[in-house]
Short mmCIF file of C-alpha atoms in Angstrom, two decimals:
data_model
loop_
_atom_site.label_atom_id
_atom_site.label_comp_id
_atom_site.label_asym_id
_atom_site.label_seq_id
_atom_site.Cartn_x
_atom_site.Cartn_y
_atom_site.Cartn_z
CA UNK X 1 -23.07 -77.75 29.70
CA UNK X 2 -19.81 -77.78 31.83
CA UNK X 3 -18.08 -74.57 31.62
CA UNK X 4 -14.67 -74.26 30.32
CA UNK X 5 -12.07 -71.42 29.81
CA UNK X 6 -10.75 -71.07 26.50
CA UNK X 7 -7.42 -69.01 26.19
CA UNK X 8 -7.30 -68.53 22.19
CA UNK X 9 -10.68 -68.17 20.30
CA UNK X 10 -11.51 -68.20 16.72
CA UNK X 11 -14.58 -66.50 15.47
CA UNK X 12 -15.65 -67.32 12.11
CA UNK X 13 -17.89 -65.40 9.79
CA UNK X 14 -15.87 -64.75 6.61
CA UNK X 15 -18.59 -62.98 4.57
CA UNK X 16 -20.33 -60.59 4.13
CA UNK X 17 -19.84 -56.89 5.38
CA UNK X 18 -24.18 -57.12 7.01
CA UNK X 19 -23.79 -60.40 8.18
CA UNK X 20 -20.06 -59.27 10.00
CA UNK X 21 -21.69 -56.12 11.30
CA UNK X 22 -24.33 -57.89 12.93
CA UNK X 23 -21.65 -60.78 14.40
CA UNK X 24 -20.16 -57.85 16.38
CA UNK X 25 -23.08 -58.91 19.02
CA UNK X 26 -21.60 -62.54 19.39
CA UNK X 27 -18.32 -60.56 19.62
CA UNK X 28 -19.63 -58.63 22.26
CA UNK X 29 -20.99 -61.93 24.32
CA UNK X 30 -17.65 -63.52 23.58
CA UNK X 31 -15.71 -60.91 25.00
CA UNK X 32 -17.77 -60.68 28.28
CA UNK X 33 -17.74 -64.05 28.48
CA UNK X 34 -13.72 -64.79 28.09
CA UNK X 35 -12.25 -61.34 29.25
CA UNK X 36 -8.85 -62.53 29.22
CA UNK X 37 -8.81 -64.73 25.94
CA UNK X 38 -7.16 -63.65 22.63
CA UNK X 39 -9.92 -63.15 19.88
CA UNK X 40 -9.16 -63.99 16.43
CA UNK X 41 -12.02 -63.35 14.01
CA UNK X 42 -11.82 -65.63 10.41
CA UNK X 43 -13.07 -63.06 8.17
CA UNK X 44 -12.73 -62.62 4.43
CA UNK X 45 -11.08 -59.69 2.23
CA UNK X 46 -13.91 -58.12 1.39
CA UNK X 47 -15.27 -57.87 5.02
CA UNK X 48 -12.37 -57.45 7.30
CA UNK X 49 -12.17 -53.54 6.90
CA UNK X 50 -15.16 -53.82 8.59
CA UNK X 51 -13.96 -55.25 12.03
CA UNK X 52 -10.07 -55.18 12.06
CA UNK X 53 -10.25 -52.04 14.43
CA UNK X 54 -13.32 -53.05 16.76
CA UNK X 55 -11.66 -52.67 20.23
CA UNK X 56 -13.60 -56.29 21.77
CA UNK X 57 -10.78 -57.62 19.02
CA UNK X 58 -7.23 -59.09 18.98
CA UNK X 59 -6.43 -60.42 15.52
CA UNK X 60 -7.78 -61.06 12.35
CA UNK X 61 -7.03 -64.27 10.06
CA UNK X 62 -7.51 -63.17 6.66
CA UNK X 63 -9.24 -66.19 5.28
CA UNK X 64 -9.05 -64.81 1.33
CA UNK X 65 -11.47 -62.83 -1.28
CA UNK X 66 -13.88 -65.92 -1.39
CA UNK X 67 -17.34 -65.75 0.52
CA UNK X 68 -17.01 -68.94 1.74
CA UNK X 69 -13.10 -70.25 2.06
CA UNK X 70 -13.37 -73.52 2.30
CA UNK X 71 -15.78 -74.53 -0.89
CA UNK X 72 -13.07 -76.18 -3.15
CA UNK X 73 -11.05 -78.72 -2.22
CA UNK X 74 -7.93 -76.11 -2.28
CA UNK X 75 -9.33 -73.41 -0.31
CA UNK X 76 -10.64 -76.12 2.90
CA UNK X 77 -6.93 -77.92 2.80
CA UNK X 78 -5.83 -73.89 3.52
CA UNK X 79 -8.13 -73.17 5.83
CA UNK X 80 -7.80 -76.04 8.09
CA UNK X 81 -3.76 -75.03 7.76
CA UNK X 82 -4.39 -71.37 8.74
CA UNK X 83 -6.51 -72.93 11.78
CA UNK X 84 -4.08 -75.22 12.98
CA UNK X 85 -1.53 -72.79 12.98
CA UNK X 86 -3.55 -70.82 14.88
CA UNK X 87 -3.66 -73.15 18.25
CA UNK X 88 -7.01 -72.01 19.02
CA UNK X 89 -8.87 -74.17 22.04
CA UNK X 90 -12.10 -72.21 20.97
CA UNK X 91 -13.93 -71.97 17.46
CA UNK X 92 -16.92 -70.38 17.12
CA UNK X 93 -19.07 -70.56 13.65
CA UNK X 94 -21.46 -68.78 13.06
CA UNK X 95 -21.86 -70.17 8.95
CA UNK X 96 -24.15 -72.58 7.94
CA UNK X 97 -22.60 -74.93 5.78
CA UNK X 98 -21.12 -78.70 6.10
CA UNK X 99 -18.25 -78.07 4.27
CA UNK X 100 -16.98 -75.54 7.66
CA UNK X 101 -18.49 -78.39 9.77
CA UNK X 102 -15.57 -80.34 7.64
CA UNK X 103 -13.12 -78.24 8.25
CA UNK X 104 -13.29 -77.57 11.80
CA UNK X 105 -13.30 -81.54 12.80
CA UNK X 106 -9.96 -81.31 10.98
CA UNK X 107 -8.36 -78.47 12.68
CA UNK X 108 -8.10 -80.14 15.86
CA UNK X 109 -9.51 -77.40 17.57
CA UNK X 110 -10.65 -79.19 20.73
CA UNK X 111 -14.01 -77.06 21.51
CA UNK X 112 -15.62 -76.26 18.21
CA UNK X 113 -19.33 -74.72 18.88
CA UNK X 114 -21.35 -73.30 15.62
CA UNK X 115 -24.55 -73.34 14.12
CA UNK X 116 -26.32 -76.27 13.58
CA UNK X 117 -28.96 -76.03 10.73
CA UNK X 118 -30.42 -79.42 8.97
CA UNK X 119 -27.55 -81.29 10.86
CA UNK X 120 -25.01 -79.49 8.79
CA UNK X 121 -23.42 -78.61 11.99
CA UNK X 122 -22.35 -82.25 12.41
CA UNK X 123 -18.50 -81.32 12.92
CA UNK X 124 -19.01 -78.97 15.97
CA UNK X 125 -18.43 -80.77 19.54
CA UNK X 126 -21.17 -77.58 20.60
CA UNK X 127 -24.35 -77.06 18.24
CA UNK X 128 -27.04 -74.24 18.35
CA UNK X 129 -29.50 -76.37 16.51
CA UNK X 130 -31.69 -73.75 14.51
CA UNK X 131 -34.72 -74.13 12.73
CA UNK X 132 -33.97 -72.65 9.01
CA UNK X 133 -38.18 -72.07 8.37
CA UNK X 134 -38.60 -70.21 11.56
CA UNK X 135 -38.08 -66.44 10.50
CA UNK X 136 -35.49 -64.68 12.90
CA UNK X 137 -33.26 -61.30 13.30
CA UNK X 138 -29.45 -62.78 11.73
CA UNK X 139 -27.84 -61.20 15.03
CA UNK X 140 -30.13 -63.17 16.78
CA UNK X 141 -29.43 -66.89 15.40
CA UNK X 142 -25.79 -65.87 15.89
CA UNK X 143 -26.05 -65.48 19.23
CA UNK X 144 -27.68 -68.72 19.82
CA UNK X 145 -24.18 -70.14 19.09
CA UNK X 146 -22.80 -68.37 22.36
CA UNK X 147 -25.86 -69.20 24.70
CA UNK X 148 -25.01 -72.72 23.53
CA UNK X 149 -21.47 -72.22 25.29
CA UNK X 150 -23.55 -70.70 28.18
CA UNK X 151 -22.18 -66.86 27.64
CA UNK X 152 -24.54 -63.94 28.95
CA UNK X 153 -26.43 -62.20 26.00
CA UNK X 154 -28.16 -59.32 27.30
CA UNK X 155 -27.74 -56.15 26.30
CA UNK X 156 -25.77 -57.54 23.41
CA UNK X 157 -26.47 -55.99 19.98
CA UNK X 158 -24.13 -55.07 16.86
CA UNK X 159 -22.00 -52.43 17.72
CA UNK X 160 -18.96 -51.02 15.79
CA UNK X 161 -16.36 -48.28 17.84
CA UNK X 162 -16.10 -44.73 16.80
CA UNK X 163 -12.68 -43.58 17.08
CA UNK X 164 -11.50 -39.84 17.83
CA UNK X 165 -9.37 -40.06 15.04
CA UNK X 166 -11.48 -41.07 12.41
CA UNK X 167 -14.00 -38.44 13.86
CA UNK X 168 -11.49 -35.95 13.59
CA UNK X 169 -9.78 -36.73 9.75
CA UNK X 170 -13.85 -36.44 8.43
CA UNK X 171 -14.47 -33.33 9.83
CA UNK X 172 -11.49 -31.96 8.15
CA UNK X 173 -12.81 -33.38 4.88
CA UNK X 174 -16.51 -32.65 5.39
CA UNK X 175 -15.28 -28.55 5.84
CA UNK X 176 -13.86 -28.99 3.04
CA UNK X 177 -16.91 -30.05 1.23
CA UNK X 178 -18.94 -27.41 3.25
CA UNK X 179 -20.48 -29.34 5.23
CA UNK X 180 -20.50 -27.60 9.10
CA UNK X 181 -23.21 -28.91 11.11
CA UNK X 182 -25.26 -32.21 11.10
CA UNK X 183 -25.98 -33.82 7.89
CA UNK X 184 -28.23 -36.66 5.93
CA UNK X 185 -26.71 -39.04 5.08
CA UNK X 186 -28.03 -41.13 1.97
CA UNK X 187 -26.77 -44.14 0.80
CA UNK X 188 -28.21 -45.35 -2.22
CA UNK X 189 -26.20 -48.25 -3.48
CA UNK X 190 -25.42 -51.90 -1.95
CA UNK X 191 -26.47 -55.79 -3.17
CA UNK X 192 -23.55 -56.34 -4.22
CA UNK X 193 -20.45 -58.83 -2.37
CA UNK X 194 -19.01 -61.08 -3.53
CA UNK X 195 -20.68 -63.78 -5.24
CA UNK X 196 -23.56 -62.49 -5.35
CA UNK X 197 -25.33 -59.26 -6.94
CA UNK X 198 -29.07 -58.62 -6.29
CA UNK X 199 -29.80 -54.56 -7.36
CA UNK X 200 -33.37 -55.64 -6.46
CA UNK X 201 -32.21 -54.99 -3.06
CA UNK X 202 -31.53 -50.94 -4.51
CA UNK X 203 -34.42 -48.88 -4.15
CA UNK X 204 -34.74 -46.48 -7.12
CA UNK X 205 -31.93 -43.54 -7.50
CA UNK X 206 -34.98 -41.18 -8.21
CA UNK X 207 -37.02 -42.25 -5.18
CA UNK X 208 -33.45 -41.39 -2.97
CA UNK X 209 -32.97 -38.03 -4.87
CA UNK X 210 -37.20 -37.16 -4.04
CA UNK X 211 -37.10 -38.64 -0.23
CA UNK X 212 -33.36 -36.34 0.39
CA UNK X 213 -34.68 -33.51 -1.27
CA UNK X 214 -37.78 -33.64 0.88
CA UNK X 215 -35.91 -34.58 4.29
CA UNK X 216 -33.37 -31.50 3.82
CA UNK X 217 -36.63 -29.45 3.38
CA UNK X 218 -37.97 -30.49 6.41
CA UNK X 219 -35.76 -30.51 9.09
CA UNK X 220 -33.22 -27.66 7.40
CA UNK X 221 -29.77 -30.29 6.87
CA UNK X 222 -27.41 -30.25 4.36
CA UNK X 223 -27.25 -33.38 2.35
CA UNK X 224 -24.26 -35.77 1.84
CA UNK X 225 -24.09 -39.38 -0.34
CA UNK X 226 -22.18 -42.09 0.35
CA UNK X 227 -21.30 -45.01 -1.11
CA UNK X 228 -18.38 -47.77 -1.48
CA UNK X 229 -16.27 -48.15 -4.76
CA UNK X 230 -17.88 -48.85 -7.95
CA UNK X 231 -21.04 -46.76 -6.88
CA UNK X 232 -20.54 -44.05 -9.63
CA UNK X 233 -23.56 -44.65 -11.74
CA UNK X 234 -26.11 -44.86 -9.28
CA UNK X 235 -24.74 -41.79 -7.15
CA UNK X 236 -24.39 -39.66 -10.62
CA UNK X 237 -28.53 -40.33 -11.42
CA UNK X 238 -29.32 -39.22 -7.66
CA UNK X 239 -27.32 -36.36 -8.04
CA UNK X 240 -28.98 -35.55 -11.06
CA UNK X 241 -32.43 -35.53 -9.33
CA UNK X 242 -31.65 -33.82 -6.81
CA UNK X 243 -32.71 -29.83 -6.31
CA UNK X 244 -29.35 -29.22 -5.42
CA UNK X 245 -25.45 -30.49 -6.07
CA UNK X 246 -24.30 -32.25 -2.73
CA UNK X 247 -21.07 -33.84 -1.56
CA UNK X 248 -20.94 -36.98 -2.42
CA UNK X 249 -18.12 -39.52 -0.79
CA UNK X 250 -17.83 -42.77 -3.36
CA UNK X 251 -15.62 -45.17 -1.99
CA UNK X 252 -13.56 -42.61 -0.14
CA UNK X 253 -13.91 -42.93 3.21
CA UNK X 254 -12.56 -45.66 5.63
CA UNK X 255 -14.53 -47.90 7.55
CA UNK X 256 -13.85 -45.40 10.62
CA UNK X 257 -14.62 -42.82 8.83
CA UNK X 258 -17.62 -43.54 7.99
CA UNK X 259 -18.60 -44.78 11.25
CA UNK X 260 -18.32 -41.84 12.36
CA UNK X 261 -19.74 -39.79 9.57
CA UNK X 262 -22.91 -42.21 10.30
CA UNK X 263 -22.85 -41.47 14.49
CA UNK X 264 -22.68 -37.94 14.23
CA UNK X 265 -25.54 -37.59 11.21
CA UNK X 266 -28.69 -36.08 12.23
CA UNK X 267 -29.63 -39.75 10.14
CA UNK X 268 -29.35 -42.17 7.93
CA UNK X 269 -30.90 -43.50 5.00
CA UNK X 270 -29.93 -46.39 2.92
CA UNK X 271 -31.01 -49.49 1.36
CA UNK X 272 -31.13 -52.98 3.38
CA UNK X 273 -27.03 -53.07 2.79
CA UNK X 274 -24.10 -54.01 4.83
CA UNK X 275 -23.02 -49.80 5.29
CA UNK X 276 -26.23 -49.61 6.53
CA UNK X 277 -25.90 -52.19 9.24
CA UNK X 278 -22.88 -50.55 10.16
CA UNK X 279 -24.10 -46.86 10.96
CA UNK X 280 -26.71 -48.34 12.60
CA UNK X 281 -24.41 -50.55 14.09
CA UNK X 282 -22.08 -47.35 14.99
CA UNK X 283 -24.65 -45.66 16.78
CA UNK X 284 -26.64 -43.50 14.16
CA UNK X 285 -30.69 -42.42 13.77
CA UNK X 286 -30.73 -45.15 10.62
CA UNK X 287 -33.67 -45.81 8.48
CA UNK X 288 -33.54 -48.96 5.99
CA UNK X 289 -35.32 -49.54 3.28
CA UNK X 290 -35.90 -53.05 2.94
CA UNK X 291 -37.38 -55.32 0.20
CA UNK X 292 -37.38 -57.75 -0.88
CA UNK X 293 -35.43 -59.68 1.54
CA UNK X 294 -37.04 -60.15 4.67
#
């Protein structure tokens, strides 16, 4: 395809926090690609803590606390708005559904390049036609969308910044806690954004609190849990297996923070969750514990 420079890009992924996280590599092609272009990303409430600091960034459109923005009739007329107003010459989707294929022939963006899957991609003058039965990494099908606009993709992976700052506010809270050299982190919770909830995703509390007790054994670290807001319950029956009381951070840490907390960890355990994306996408020694997702 003929090469063009775009001066105002839209990147649009509006849910959830994993699938964001693991954007951050089309991000990374984008901005490689266009040095000198502005980069919006269209990303949801519940996501855009995760991103609204990354450094390859400009701006984030805050497309609302719905996983997908444009499913009613309502929520496509505002989309399409907040895209016009936007005067974007670029939009890149990485979401597979027609109703965003909609949208984006009405927002007069002129180059509109996304995922094509079942020819739901119809709207988008640029498709990555993908094959939904052929089993693939997400990060990967993503960045189909920018070797479609003929972008460079090596070396590109999900990535998230650590900041000095957010290193330096959770050591002051981790001495607090008593926590002075490299820890464990465990996160137990996750399956849950919105729209959907699927706990099968959660490996057993008990089977956390017997893998962290054994782990701190072994290799002499402190342990700490972590988990976002709501995570109470499950964090309460882990501590209560456990040998020993540990800090536990629920839902009190920002995205930098724990970023950080997850980079400097001697590792990381957690379920097959979007936090977990994000340490490993931050840099840290990250085991997942997947099923029964693929």
């Amino acid at each position: 395809m003929k090469r063009f420079t775009p001066h105002r890009v839209v990147l649009i992924l509006p849910c959830c926090i994993g699938d964001v996280v693991l954007a951050t590599a089309t991000l990374k092609a984008l901005r490689r690609g266009y040095p000198n272009a502005r980069i919006t990303w269209a990303v949801g409430r519940w996501s855009k803590a995760a991103v609204e600091h990354h450094d390859l960034l400009d701006a984030i459109l805050d497309t609302g606390p719905d996983a997908l923005p444009v499913r009613t009739a309502l929520g496509l007329r505002r989309f399409v708005r907040q895209l016009r107003a936007g005067r974007f010459d670029l939009a890149v989707s990485l979401v597979r559904s027609p109703w965003m294929s909609v949208a984006l022939r009405l927002s007069g963006i002129p180059h509109r390049a996304g995922l094509d899957s079942g020819g739901r991609g119809f709207g988008y003058t640029i498709r990555a036609k993908i094959d939904p039965r052929q089993p693939r990494h997400e990060a990967e099908i993503y960045l189909d969308v920018a070797r479609a606009l003929g972008l460079d993709t090596t070396d590109c992976w999900a990535n998230v910044p650590v900041r000095d700052a957010d290193r330096a506010s959770l050591q002051a809270r981790l001495a607090a806690n008593g926590v002075t050299a490299q820890s464990i982190v465990v996160n137990p919770a996750g399956g849950r954004n919105p729209g959907m909830r699927m706990d099968v995703k959660r490996w057993l509390p008990e089977n956390f609190a017997a893998l962290a007790d054994r782990l701190a054994a072994r290799y002499d670290r402190q342990l700490v849990l972590l988990a976002g807001p709501g995570d109470e319950p499950i964090v309460s029956v882990v501590q209560s297996h456990l040998h020993e009381r540990v800090p536990a951070f629920v839902g009190a840490l920002s995205f930098g923070q724990m970023a950080a907390l997850a980079r400097d960890a001697f590792l990381y355990v957690g379920n097959d969750t979007g936090l977990t994306h994000y340490a490993a996408a931050a840099g840290a020694r990250t085991v997942m514990i997947l099923g029964p997702s693929d």
